[in-house]
mmCIF file of N, CA and C in Angstrom:
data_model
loop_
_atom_site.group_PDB
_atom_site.id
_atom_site.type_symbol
_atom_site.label_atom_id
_atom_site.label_comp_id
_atom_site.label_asym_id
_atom_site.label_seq_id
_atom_site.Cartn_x
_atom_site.Cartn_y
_atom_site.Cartn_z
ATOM 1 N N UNK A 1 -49.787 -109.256 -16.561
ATOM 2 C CA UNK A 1 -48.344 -109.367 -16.498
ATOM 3 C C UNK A 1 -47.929 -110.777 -16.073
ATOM 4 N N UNK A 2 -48.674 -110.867 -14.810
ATOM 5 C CA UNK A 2 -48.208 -112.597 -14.570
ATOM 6 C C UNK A 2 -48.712 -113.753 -15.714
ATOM 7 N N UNK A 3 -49.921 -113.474 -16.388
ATOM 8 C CA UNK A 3 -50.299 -114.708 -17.530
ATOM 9 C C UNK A 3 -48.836 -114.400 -18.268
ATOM 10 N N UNK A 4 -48.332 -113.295 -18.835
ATOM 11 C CA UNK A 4 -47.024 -113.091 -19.916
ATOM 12 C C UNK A 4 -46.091 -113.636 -19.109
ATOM 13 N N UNK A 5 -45.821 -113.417 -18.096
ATOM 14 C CA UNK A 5 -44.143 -114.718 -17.558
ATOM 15 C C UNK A 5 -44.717 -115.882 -17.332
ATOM 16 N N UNK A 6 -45.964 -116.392 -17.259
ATOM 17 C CA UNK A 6 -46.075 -117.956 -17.357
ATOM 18 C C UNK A 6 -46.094 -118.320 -18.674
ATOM 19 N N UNK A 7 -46.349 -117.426 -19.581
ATOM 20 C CA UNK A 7 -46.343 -117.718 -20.923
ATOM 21 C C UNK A 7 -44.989 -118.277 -21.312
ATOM 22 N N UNK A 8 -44.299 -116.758 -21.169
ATOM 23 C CA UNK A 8 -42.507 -117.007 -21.309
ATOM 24 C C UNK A 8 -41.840 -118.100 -20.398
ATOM 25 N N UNK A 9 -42.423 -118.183 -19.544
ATOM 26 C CA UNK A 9 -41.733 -119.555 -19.186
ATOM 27 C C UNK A 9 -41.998 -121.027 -19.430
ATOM 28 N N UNK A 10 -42.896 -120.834 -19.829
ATOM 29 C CA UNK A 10 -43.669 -122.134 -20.650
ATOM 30 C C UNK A 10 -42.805 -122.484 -21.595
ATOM 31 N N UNK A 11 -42.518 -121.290 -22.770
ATOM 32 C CA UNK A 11 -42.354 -121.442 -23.900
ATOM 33 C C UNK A 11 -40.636 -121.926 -23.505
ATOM 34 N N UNK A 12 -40.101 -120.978 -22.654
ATOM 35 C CA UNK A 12 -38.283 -121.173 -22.661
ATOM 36 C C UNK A 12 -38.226 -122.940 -21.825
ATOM 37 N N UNK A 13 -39.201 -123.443 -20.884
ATOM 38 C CA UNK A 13 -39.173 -124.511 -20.628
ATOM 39 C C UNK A 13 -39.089 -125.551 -21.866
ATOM 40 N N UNK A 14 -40.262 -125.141 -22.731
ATOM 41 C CA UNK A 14 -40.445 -126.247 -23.930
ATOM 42 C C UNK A 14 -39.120 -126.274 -25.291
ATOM 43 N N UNK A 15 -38.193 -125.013 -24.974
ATOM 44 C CA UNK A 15 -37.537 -125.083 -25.711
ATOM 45 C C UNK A 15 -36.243 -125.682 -25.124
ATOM 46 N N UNK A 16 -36.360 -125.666 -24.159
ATOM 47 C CA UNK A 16 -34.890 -126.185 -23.060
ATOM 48 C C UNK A 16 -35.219 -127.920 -22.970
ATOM 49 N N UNK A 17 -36.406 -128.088 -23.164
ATOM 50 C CA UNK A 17 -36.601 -129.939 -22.798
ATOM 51 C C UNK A 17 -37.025 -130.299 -24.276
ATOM 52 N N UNK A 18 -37.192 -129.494 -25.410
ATOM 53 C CA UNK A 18 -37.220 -130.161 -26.625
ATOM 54 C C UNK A 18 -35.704 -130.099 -27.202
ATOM 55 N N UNK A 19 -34.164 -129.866 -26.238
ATOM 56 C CA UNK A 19 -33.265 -129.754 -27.032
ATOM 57 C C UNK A 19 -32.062 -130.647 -26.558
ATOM 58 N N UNK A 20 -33.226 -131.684 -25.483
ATOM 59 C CA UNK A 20 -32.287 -133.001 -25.143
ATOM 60 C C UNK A 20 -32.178 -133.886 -26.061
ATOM 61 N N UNK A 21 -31.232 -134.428 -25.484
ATOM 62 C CA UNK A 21 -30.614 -136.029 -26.330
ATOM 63 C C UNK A 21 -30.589 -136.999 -25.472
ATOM 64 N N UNK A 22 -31.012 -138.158 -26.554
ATOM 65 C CA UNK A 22 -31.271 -139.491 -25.238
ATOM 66 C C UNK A 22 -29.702 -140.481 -25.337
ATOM 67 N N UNK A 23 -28.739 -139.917 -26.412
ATOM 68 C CA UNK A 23 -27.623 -140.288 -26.374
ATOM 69 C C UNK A 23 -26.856 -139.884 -27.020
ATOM 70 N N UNK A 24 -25.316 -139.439 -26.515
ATOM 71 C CA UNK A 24 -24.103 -138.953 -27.589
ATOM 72 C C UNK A 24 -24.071 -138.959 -28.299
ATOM 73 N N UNK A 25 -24.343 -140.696 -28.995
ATOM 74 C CA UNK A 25 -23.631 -141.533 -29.743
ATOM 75 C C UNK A 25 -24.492 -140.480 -30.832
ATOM 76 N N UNK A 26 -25.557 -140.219 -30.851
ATOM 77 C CA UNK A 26 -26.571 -139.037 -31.825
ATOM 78 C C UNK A 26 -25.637 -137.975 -32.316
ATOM 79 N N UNK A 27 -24.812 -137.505 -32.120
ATOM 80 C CA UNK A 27 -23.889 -136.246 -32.212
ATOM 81 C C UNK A 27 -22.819 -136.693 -32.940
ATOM 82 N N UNK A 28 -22.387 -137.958 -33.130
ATOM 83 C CA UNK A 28 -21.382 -138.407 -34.142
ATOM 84 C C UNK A 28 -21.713 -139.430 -35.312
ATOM 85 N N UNK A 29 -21.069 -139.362 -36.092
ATOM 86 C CA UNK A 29 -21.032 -140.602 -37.146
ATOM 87 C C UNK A 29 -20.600 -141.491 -36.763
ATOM 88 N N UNK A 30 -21.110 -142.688 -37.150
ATOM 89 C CA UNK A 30 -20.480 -143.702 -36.283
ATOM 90 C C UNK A 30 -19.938 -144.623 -37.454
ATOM 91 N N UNK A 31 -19.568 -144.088 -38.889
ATOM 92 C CA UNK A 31 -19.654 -145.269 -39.792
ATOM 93 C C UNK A 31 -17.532 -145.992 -39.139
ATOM 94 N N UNK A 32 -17.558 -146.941 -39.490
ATOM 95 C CA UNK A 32 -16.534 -147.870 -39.257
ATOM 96 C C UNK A 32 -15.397 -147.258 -39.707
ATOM 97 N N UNK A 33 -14.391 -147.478 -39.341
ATOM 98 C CA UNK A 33 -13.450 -147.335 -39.652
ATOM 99 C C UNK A 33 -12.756 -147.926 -41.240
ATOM 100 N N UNK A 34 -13.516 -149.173 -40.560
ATOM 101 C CA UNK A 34 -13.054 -150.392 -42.094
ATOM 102 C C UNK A 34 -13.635 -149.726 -43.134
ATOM 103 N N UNK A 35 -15.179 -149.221 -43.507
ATOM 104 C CA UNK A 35 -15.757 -148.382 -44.241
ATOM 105 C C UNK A 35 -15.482 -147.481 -45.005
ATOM 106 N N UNK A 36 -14.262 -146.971 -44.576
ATOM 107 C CA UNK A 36 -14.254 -145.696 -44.902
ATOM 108 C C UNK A 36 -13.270 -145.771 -45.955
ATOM 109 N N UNK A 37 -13.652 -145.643 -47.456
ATOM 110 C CA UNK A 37 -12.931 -145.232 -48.605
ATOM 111 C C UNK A 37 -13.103 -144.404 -49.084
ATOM 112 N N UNK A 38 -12.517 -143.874 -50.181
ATOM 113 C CA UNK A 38 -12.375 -142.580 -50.914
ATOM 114 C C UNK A 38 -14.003 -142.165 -51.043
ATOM 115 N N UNK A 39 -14.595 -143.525 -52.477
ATOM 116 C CA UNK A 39 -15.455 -143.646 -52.707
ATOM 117 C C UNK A 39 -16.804 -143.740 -52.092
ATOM 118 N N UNK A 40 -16.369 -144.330 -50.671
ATOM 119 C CA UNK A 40 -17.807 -144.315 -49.871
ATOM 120 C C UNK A 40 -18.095 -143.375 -48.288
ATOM 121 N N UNK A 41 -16.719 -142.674 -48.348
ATOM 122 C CA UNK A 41 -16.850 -141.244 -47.447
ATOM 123 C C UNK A 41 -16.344 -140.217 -48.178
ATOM 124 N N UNK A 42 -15.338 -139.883 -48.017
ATOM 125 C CA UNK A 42 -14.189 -138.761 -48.522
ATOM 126 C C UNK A 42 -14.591 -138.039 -49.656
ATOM 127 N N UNK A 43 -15.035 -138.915 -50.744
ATOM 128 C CA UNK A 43 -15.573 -137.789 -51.973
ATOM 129 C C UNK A 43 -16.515 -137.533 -51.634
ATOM 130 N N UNK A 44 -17.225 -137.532 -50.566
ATOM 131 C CA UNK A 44 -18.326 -136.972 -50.762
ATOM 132 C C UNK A 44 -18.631 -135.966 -49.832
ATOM 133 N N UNK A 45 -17.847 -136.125 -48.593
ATOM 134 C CA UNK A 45 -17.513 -135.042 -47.615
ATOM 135 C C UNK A 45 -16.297 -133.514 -48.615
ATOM 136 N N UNK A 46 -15.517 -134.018 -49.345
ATOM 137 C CA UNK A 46 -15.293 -133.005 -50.195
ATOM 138 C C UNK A 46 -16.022 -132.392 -51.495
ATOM 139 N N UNK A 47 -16.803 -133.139 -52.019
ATOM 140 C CA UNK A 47 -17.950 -132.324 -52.575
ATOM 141 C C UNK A 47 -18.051 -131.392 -51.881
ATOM 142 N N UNK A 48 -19.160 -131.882 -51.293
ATOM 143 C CA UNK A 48 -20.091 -130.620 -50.510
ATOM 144 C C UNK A 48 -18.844 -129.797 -49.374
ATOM 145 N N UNK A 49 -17.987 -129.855 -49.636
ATOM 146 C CA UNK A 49 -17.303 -128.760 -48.216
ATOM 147 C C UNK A 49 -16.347 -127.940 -49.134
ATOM 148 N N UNK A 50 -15.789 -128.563 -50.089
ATOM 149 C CA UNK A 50 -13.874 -128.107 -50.473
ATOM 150 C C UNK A 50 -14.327 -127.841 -51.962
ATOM 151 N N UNK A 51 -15.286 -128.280 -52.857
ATOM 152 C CA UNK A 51 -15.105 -128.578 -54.328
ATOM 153 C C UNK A 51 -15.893 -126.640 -54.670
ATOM 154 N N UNK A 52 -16.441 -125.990 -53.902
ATOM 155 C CA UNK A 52 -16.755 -124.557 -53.987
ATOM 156 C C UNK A 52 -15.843 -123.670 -54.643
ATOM 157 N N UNK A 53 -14.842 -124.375 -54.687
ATOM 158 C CA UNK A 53 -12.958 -123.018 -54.775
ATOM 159 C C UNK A 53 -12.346 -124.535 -55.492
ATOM 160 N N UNK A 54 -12.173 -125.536 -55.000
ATOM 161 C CA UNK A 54 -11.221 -126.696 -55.119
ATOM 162 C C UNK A 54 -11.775 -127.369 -56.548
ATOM 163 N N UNK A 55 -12.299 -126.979 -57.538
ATOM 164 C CA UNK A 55 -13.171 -127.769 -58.499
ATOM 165 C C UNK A 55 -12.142 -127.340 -59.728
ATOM 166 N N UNK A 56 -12.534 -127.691 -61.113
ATOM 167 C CA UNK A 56 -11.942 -127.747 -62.146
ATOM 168 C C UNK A 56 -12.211 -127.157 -63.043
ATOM 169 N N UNK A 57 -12.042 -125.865 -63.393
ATOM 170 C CA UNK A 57 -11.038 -125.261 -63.091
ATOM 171 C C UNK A 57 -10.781 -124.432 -61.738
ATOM 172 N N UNK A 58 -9.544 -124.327 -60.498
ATOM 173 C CA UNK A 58 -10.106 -124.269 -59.305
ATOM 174 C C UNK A 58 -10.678 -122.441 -59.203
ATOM 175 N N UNK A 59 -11.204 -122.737 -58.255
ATOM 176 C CA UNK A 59 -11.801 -120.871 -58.031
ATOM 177 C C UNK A 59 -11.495 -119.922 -57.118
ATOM 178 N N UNK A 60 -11.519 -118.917 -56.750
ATOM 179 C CA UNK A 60 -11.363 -118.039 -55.652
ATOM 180 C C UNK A 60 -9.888 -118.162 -55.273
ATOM 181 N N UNK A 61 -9.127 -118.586 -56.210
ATOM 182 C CA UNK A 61 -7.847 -118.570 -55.673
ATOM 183 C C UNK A 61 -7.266 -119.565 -55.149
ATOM 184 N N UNK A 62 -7.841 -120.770 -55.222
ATOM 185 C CA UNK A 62 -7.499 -122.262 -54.673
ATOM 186 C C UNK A 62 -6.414 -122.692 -55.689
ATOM 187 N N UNK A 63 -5.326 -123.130 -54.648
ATOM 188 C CA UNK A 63 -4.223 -123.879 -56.057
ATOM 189 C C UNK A 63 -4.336 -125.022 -56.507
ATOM 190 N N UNK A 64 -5.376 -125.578 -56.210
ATOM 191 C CA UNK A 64 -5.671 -127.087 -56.732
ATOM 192 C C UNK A 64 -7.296 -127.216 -56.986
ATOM 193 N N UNK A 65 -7.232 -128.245 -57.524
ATOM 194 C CA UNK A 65 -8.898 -128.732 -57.888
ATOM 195 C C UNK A 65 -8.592 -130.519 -56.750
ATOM 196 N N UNK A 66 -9.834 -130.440 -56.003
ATOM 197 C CA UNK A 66 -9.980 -131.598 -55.120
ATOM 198 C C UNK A 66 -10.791 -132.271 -55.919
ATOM 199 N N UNK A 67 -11.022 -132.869 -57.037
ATOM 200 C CA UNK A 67 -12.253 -133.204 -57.969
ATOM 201 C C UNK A 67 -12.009 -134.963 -58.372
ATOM 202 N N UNK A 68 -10.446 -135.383 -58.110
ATOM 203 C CA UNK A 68 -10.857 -136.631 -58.362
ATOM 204 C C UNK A 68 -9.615 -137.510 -57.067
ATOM 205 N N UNK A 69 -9.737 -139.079 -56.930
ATOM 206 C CA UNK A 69 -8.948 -139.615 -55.987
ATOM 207 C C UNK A 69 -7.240 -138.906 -56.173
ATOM 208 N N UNK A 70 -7.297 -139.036 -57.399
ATOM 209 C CA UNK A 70 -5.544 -138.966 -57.190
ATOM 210 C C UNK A 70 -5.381 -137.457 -56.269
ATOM 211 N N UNK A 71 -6.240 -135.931 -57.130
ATOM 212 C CA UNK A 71 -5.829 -134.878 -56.558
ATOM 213 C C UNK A 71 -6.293 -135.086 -54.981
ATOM 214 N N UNK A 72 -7.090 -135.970 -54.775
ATOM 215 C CA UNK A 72 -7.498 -135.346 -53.309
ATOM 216 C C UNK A 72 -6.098 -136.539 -51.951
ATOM 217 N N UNK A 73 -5.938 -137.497 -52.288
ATOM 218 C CA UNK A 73 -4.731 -138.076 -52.132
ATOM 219 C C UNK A 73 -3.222 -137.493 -52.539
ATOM 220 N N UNK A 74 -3.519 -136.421 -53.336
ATOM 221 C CA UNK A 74 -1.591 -135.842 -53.296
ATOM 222 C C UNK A 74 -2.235 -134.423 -52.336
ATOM 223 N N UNK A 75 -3.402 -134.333 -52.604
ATOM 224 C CA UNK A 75 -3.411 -132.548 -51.119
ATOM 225 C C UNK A 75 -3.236 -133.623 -49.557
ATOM 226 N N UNK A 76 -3.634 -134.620 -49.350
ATOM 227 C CA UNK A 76 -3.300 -135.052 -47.925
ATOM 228 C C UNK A 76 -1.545 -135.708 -47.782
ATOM 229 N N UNK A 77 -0.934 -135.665 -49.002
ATOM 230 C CA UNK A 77 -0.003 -136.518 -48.838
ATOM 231 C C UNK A 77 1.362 -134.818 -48.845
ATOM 232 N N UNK A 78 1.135 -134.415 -49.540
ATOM 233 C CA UNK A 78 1.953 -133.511 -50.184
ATOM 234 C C UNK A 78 1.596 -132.115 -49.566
ATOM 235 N N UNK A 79 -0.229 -131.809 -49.680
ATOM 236 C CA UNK A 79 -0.357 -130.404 -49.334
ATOM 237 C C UNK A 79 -1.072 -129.869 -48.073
ATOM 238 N N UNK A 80 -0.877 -130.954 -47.132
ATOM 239 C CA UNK A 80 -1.250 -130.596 -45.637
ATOM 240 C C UNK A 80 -3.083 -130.374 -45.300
ATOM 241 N N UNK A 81 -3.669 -130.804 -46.519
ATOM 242 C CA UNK A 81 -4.741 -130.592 -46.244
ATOM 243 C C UNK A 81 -5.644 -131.244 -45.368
ATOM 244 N N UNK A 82 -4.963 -132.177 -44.557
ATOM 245 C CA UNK A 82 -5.529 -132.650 -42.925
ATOM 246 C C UNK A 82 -5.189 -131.395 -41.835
ATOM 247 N N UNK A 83 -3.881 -131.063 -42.291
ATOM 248 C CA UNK A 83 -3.521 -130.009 -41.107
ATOM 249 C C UNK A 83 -3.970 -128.740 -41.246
ATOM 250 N N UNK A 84 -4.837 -128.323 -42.319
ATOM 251 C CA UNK A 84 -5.914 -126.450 -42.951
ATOM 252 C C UNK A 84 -7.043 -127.573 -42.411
ATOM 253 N N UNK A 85 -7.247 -128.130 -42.700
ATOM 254 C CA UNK A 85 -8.980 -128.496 -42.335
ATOM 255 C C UNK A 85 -9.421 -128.937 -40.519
ATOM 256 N N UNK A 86 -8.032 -129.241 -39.861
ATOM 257 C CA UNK A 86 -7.857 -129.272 -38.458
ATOM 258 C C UNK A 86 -7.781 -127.782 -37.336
ATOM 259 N N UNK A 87 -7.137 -127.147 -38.182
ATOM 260 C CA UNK A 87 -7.257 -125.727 -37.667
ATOM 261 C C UNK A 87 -8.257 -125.203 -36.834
ATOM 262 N N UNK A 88 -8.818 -124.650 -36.019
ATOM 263 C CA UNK A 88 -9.709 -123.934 -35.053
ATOM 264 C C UNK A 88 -10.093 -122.980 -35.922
ATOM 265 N N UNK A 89 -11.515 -123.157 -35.760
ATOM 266 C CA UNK A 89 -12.616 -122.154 -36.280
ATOM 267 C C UNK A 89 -11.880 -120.054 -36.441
ATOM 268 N N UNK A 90 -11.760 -120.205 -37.813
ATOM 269 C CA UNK A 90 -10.863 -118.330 -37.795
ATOM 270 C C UNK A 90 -9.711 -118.749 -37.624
ATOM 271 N N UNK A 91 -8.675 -119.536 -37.526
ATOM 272 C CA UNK A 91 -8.057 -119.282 -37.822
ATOM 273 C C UNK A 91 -7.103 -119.130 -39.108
ATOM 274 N N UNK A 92 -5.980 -118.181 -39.352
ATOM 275 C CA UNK A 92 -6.014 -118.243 -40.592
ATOM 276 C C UNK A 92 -5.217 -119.146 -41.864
ATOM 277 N N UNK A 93 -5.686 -119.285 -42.851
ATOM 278 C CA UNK A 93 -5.633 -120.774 -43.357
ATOM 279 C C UNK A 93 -6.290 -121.811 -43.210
ATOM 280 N N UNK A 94 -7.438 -121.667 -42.385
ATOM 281 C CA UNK A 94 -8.062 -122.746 -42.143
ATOM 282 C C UNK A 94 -8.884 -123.099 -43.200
ATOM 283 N N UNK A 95 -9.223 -124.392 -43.561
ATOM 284 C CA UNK A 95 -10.081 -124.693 -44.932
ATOM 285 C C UNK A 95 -11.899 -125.435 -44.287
ATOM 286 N N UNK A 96 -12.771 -125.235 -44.541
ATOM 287 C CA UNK A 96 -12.644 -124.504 -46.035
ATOM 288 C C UNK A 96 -12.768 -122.866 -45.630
ATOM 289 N N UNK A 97 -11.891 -122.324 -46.264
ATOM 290 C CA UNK A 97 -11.862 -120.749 -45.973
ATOM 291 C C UNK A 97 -13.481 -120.056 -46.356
ATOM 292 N N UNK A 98 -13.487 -119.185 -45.049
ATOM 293 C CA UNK A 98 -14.512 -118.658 -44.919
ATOM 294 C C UNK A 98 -15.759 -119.364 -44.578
ATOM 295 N N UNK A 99 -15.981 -120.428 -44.535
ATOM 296 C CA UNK A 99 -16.423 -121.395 -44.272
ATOM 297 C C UNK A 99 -16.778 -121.476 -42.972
ATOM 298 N N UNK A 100 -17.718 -122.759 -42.563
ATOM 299 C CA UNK A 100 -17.299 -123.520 -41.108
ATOM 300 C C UNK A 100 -16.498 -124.652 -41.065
ATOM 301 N N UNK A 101 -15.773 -124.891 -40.137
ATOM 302 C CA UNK A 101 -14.961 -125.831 -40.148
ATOM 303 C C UNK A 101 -15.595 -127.142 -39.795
ATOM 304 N N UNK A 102 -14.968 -128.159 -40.937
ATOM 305 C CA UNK A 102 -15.615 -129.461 -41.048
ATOM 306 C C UNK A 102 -15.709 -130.197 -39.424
ATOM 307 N N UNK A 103 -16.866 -130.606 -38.787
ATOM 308 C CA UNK A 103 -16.869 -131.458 -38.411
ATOM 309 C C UNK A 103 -15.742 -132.124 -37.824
ATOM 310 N N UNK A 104 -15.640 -132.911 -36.350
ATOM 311 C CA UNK A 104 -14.368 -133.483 -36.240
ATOM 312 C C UNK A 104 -14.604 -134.232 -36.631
ATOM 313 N N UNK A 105 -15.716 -135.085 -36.288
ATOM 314 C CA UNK A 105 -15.440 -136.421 -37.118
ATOM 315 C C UNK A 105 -15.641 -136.837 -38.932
ATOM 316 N N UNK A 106 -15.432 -135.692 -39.595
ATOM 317 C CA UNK A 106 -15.084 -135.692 -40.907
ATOM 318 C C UNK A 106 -13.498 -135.778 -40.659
ATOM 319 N N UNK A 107 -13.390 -135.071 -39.835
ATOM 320 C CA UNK A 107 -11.763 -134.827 -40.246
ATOM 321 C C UNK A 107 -11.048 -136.353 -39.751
ATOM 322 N N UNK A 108 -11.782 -136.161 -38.835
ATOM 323 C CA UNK A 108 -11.447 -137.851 -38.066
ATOM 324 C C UNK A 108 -11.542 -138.884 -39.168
ATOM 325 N N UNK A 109 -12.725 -138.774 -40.222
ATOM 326 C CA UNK A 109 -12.683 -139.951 -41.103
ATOM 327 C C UNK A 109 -11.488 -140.123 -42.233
ATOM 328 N N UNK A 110 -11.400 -138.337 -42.507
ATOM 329 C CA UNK A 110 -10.378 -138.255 -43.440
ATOM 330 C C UNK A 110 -8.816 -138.686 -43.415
ATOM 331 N N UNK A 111 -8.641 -138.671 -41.433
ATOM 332 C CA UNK A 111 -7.193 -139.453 -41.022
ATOM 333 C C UNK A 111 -7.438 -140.645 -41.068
ATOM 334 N N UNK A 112 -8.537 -141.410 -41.069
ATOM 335 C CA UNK A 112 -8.599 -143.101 -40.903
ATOM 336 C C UNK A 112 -8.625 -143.083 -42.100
ATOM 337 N N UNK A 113 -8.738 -142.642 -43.425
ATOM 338 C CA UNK A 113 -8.768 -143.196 -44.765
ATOM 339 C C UNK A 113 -7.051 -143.171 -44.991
ATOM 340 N N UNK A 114 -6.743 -142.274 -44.758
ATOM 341 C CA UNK A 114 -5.265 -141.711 -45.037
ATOM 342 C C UNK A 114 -4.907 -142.781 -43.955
ATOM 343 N N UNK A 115 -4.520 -143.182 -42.729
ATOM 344 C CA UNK A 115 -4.135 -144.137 -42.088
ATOM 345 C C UNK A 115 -4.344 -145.582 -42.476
ATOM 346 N N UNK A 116 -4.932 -146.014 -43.368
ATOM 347 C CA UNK A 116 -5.814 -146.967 -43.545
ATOM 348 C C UNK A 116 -5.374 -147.175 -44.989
ATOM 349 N N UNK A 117 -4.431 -146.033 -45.619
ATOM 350 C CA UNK A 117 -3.527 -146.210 -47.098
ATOM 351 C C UNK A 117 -4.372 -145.958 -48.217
ATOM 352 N N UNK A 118 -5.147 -145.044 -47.846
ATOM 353 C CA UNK A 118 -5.924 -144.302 -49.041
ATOM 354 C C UNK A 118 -7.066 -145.285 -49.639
ATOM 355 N N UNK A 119 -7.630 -146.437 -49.096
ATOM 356 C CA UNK A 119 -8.588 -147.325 -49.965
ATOM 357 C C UNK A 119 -8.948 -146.342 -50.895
ATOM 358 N N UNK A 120 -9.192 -146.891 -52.043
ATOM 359 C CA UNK A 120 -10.286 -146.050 -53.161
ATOM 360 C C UNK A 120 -11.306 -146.793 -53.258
#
C-alpha cells in the first residue's frame, strides 16, 4: 500500500513540475502590432476558426461568408463581429458558435488591425 502512494505521488509530483512555465510571455503571441494585416494575421486566424459556417456558400445558418478581405472588413465594420467573438465562453451569440472562443489575443489582434485601418 505504501510503495502505491509513493508511486501516486511521484507520478502527481511529475505532473505538477512538468506543467511550469519559465515565462508568461510563452502564453501569448507576441507578433507586433505594426505586423498585423489582413494578409499576414486575420485571414488566417479566420480560416481556421469562422470559415466552418462563414465560407462560400455560407453554412449552418451563417449570414455571411468571411472568405475574402472585403467580407471580413464589412462583418467588423457593419456586423459586430469583434463584439460575437468577444463574448464569454456560452454565451449566447458568441462566435464561433459552438465552438471555443478565440483566444484573447486573436481577438486583441483583430482590434489592432481594425484600429490600425484595416491594412490588407
Amino acid at each position: 500500500m505504501r510503495l502505491t502512494k509513493n508511486i501516486f505521488l511521484a507520478i502527481l509530483s511529475f505532473a505538477a513540475l512538468s506543467c511550469a512555465n519559465d515565462s508568461e510571455s510563452d502564453l501569448y503571441n507576441n507578433t507586433s502590432n505594426n505586423a498585423i494585416t489582413y494578409n499576414t494575421v486575420v485571414r488566417q486566424i479566420v480560416q481556421d476558426r469562422c470559415q466552418r459556417c462563414h465560407t462560400q456558400p455560407p453554412q449552418n445558418n451563417a449570414p455571411m461568408p468571411l472568405t475574402t478581405y472585403a467580407f471580413v472588413r464589412q462583418a467588423v465594420e457593419q456586423r459586430g463581429l469583434i463584439d460575437r467573438i468577444s463574448l464569454p465562453q456560452g454565451t449566447q451569440g458568441m462566435m464561433p458558435n459552438g465552438e471555443t472562443r478565440l483566444p484573447q489575443y486573436q481577438i486583441n489582434q483583430i482590434i489592432a488591425w481594425r484600429d490600425a485601418g484595416f491594412p490588407e
